[in-house]
PDB file of C-alpha atoms in Angstrom:
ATOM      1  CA  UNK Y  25     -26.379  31.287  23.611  1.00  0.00           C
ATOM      2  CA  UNK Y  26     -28.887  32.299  21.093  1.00  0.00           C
ATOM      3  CA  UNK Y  27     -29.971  29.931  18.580  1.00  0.00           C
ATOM      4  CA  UNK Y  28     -27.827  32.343  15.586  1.00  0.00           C
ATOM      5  CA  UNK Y  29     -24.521  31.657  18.005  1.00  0.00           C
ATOM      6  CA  UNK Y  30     -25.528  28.033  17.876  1.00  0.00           C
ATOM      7  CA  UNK Y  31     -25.559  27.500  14.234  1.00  0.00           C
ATOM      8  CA  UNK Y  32     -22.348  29.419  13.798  1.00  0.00           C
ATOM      9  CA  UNK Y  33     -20.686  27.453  16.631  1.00  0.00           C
ATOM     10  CA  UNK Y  34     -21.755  24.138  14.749  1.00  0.00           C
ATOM     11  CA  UNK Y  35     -20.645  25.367  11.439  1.00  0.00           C
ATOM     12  CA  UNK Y  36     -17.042  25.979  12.790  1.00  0.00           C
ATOM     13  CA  UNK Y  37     -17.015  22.838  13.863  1.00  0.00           C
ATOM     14  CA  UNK Y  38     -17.798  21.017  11.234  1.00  0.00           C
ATOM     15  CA  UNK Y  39     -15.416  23.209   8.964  1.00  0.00           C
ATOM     16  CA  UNK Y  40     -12.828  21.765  11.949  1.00  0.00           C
ATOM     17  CA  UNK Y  41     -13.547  18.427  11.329  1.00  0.00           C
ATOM     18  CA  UNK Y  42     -13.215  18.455   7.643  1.00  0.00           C
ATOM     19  CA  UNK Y  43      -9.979  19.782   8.114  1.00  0.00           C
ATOM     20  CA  UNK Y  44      -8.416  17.725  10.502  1.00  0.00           C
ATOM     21  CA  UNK Y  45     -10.052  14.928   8.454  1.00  0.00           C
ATOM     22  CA  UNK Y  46      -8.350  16.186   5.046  1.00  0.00           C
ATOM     23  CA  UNK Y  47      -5.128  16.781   6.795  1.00  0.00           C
ATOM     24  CA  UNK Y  48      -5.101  12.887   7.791  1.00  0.00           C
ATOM     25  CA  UNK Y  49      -5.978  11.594   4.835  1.00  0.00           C
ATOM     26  CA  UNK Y  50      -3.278  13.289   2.440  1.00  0.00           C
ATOM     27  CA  UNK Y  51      -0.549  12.800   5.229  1.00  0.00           C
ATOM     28  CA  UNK Y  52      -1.611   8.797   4.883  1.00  0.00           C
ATOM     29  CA  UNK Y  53      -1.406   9.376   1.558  1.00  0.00           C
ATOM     30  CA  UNK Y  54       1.781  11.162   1.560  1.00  0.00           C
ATOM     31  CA  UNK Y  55       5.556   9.054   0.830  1.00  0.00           C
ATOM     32  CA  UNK Y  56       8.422   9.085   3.340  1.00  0.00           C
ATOM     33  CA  UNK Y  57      10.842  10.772   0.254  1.00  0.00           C
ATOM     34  CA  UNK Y  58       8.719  12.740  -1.314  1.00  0.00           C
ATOM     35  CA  UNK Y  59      10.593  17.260  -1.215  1.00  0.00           C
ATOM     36  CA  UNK Y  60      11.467  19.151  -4.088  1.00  0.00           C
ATOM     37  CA  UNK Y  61      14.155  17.609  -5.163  1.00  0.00           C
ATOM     38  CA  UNK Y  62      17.251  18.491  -2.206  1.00  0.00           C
ATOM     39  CA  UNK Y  63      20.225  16.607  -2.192  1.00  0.00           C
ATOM     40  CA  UNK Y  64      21.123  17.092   1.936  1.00  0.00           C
ATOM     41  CA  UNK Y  65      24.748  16.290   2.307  1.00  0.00           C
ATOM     42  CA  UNK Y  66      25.362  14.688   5.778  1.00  0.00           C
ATOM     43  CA  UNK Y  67      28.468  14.467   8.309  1.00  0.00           C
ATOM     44  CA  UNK Y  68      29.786  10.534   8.339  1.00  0.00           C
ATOM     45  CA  UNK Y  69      27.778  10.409  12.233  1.00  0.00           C
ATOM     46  CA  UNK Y  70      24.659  12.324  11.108  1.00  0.00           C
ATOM     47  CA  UNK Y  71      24.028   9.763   8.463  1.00  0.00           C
ATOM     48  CA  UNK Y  72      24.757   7.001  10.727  1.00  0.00           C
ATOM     49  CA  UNK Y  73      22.353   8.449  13.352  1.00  0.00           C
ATOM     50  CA  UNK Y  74      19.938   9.189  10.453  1.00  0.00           C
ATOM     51  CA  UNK Y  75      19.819   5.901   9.436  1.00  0.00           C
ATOM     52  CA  UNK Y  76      19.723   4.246  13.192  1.00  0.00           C
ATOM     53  CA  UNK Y  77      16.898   6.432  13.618  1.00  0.00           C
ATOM     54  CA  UNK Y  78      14.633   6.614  10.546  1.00  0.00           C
ATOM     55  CA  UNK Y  79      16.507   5.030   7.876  1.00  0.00           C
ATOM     56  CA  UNK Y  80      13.988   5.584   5.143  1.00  0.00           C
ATOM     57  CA  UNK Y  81      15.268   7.658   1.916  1.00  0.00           C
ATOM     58  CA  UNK Y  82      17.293   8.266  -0.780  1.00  0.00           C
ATOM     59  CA  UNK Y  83      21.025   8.222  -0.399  1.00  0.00           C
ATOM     60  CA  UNK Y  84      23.667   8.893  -2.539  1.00  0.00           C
ATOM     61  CA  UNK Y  85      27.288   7.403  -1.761  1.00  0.00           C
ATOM     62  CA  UNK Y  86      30.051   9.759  -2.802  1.00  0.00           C
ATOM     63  CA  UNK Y  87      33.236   8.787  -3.591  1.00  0.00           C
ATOM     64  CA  UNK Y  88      35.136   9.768  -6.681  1.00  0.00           C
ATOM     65  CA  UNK Y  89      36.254  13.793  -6.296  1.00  0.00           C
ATOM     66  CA  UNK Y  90      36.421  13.989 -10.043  1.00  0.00           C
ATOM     67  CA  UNK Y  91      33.045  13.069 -10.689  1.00  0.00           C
ATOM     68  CA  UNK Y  92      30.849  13.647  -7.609  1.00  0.00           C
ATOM     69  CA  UNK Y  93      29.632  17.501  -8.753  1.00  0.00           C
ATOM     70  CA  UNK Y  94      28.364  15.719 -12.094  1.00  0.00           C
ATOM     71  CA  UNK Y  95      26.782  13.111 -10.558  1.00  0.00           C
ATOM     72  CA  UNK Y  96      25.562  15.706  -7.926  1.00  0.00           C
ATOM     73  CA  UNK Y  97      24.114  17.354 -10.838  1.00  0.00           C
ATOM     74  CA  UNK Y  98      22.240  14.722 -12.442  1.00  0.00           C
ATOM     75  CA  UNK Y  99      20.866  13.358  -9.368  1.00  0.00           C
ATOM     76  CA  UNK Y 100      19.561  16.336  -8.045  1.00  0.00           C
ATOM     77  CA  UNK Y 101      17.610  16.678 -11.482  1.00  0.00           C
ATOM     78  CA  UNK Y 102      16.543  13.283 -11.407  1.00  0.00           C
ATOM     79  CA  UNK Y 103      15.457  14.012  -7.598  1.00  0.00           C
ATOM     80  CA  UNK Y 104      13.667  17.447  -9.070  1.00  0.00           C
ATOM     81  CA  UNK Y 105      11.680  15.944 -11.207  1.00  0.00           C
ATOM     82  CA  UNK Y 106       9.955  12.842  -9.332  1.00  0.00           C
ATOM     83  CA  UNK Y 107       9.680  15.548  -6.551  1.00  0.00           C
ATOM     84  CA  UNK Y 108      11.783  13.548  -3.929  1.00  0.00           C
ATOM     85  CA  UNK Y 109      14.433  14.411  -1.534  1.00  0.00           C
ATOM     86  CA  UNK Y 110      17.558  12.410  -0.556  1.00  0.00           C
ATOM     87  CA  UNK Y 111      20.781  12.380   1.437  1.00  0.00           C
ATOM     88  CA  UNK Y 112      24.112  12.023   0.297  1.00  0.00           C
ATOM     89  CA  UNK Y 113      27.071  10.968   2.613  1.00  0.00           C
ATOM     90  CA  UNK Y 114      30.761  11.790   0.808  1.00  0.00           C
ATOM     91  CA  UNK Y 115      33.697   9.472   1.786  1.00  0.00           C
ATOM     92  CA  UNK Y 116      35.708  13.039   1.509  1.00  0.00           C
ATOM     93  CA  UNK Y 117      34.113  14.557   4.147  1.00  0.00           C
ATOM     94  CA  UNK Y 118      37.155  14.962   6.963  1.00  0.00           C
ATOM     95  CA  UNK Y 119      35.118  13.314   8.961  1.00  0.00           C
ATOM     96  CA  UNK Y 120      34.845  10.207   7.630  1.00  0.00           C
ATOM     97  CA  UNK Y 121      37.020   7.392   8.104  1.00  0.00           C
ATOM     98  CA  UNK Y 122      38.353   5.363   5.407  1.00  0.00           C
ATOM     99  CA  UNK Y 123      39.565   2.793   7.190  1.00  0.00           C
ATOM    100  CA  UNK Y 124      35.681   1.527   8.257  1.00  0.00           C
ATOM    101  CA  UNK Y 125      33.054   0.401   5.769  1.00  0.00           C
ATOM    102  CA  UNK Y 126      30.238   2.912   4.399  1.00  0.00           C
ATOM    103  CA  UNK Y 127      28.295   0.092   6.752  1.00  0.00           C
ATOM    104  CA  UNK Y 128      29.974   1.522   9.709  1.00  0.00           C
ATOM    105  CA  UNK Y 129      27.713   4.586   8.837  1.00  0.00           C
ATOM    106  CA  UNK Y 130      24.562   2.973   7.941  1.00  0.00           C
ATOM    107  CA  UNK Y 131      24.967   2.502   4.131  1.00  0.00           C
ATOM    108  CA  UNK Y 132      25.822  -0.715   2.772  1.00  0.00           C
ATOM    109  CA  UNK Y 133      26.042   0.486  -0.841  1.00  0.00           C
ATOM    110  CA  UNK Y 134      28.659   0.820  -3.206  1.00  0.00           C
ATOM    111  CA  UNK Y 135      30.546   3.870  -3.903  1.00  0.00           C
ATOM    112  CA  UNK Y 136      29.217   6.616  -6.367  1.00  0.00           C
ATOM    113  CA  UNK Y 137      25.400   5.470  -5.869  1.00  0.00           C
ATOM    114  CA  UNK Y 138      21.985   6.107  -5.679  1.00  0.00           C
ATOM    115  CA  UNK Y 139      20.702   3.717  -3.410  1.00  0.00           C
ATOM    116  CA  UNK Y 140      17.230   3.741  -1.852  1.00  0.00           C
ATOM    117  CA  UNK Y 141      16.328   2.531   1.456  1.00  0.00           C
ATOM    118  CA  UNK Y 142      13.060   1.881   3.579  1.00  0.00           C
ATOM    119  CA  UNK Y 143      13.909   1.582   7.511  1.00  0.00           C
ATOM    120  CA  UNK Y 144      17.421   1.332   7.249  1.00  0.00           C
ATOM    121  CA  UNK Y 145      17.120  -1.603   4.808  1.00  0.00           C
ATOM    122  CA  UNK Y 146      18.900  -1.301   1.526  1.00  0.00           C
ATOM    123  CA  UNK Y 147      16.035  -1.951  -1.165  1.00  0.00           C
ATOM    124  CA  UNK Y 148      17.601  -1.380  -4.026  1.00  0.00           C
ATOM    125  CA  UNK Y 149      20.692   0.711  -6.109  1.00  0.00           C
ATOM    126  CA  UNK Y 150      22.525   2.662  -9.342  1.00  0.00           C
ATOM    127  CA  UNK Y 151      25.790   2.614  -9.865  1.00  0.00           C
ATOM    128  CA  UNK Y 152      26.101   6.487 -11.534  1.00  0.00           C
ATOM    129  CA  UNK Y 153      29.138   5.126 -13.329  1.00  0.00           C
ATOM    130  CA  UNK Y 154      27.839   2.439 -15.250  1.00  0.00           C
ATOM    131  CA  UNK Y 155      26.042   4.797 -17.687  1.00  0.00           C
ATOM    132  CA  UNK Y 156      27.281   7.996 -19.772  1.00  0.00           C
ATOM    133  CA  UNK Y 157      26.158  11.342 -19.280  1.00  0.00           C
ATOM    134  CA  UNK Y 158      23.591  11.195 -22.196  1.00  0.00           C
ATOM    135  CA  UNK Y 159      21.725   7.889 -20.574  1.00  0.00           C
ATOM    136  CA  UNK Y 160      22.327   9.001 -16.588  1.00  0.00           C
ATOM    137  CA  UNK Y 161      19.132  11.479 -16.148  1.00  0.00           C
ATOM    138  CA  UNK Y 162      16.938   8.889 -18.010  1.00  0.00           C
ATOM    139  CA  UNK Y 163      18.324   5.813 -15.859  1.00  0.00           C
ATOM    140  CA  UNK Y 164      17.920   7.855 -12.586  1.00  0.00           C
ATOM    141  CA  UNK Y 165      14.702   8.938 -13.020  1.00  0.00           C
ATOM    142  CA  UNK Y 166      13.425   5.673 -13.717  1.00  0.00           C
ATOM    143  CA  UNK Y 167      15.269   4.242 -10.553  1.00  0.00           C
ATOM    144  CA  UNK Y 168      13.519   6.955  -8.246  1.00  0.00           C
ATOM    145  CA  UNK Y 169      10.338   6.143  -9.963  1.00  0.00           C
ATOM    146  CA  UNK Y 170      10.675   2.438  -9.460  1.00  0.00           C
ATOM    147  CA  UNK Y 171      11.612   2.709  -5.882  1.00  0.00           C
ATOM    148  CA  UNK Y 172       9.056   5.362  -5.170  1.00  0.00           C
ATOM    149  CA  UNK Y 173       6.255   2.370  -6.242  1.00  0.00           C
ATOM    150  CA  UNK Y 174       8.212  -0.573  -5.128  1.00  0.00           C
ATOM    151  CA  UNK Y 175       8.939   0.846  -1.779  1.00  0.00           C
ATOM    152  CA  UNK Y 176       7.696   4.539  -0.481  1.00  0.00           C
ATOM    153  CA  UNK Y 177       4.056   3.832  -1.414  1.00  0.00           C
ATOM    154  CA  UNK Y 178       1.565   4.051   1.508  1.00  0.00           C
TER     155      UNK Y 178
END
């Protein structure tokens, strides 16, 4: 190898190096909920495998038929804009039983929530119908925001 090879062959490698070091570094840096603001709905046993397994996000209880697409609405905005993800688990899925606790499954929240939770521990939670449609996007995105530096900061 000539001494031109060499020089090239150590200038890849350092351009390696700084890569694999900048990929560490922002996926340190990087929180567990962060997306673009999805609102994954989840079978009754996914969620409770979800949670057994990794447990740490943003879930949203379901429970009311005539208001979960407006709260579906106003969380996924909320979600949107403090560029998180979350789960949501709907006690009308056919699958779910309504004769166990949303515990059974993993989430020990109260219906029609926003709850988030950091390895399968309940930190914290909205109730989506304790404020009006004008104060709901407001109160959400503070919650998210909250939680993201209470909880989902590395």
């Amino acid at each position: 190898m000539n001494r031109k090879q060499k020089i090239v062959v150590a200038a890849a490698g350092i351009v390696v190096a700084l890569g694999i070091g900048t990929a560490a570094i922002s996926s340190h840096n990087s929180s567990p909920v962060q997306g673009n603001g999805q609102l994954e709905e989840l079978h009754p046993l996914e969620m409770k495998k979800f949670m057994k397994e990794d447990g740490t996000a943003f879930v949203m209880y379901s429970f009311d038929d005539d208001t979960r697409n407006v709260y579906m609405h106003e969380v996924k905005k909320a979600l949107k804009e403090n560029d998180v993800d979350a789960k949501e688990i709907y006690s009308g899925d056919p699958l779910y039983d309504g004769s166990k606790s949303s515990s059974y499954y993993g989430v020990p929240q109260y219906s029609d929530t926003l709850a988030a939770y950091k390895n399968g521990e309940l930190k914290q939670q909205i109730e989506l119908d304790e404020y009006d449609s004008s104060q709901l996007e407001t109160e959400l995105s503070h919650f998210i925001e909250t939680s993201k530096e209470l909880y989902f900061k590395e």
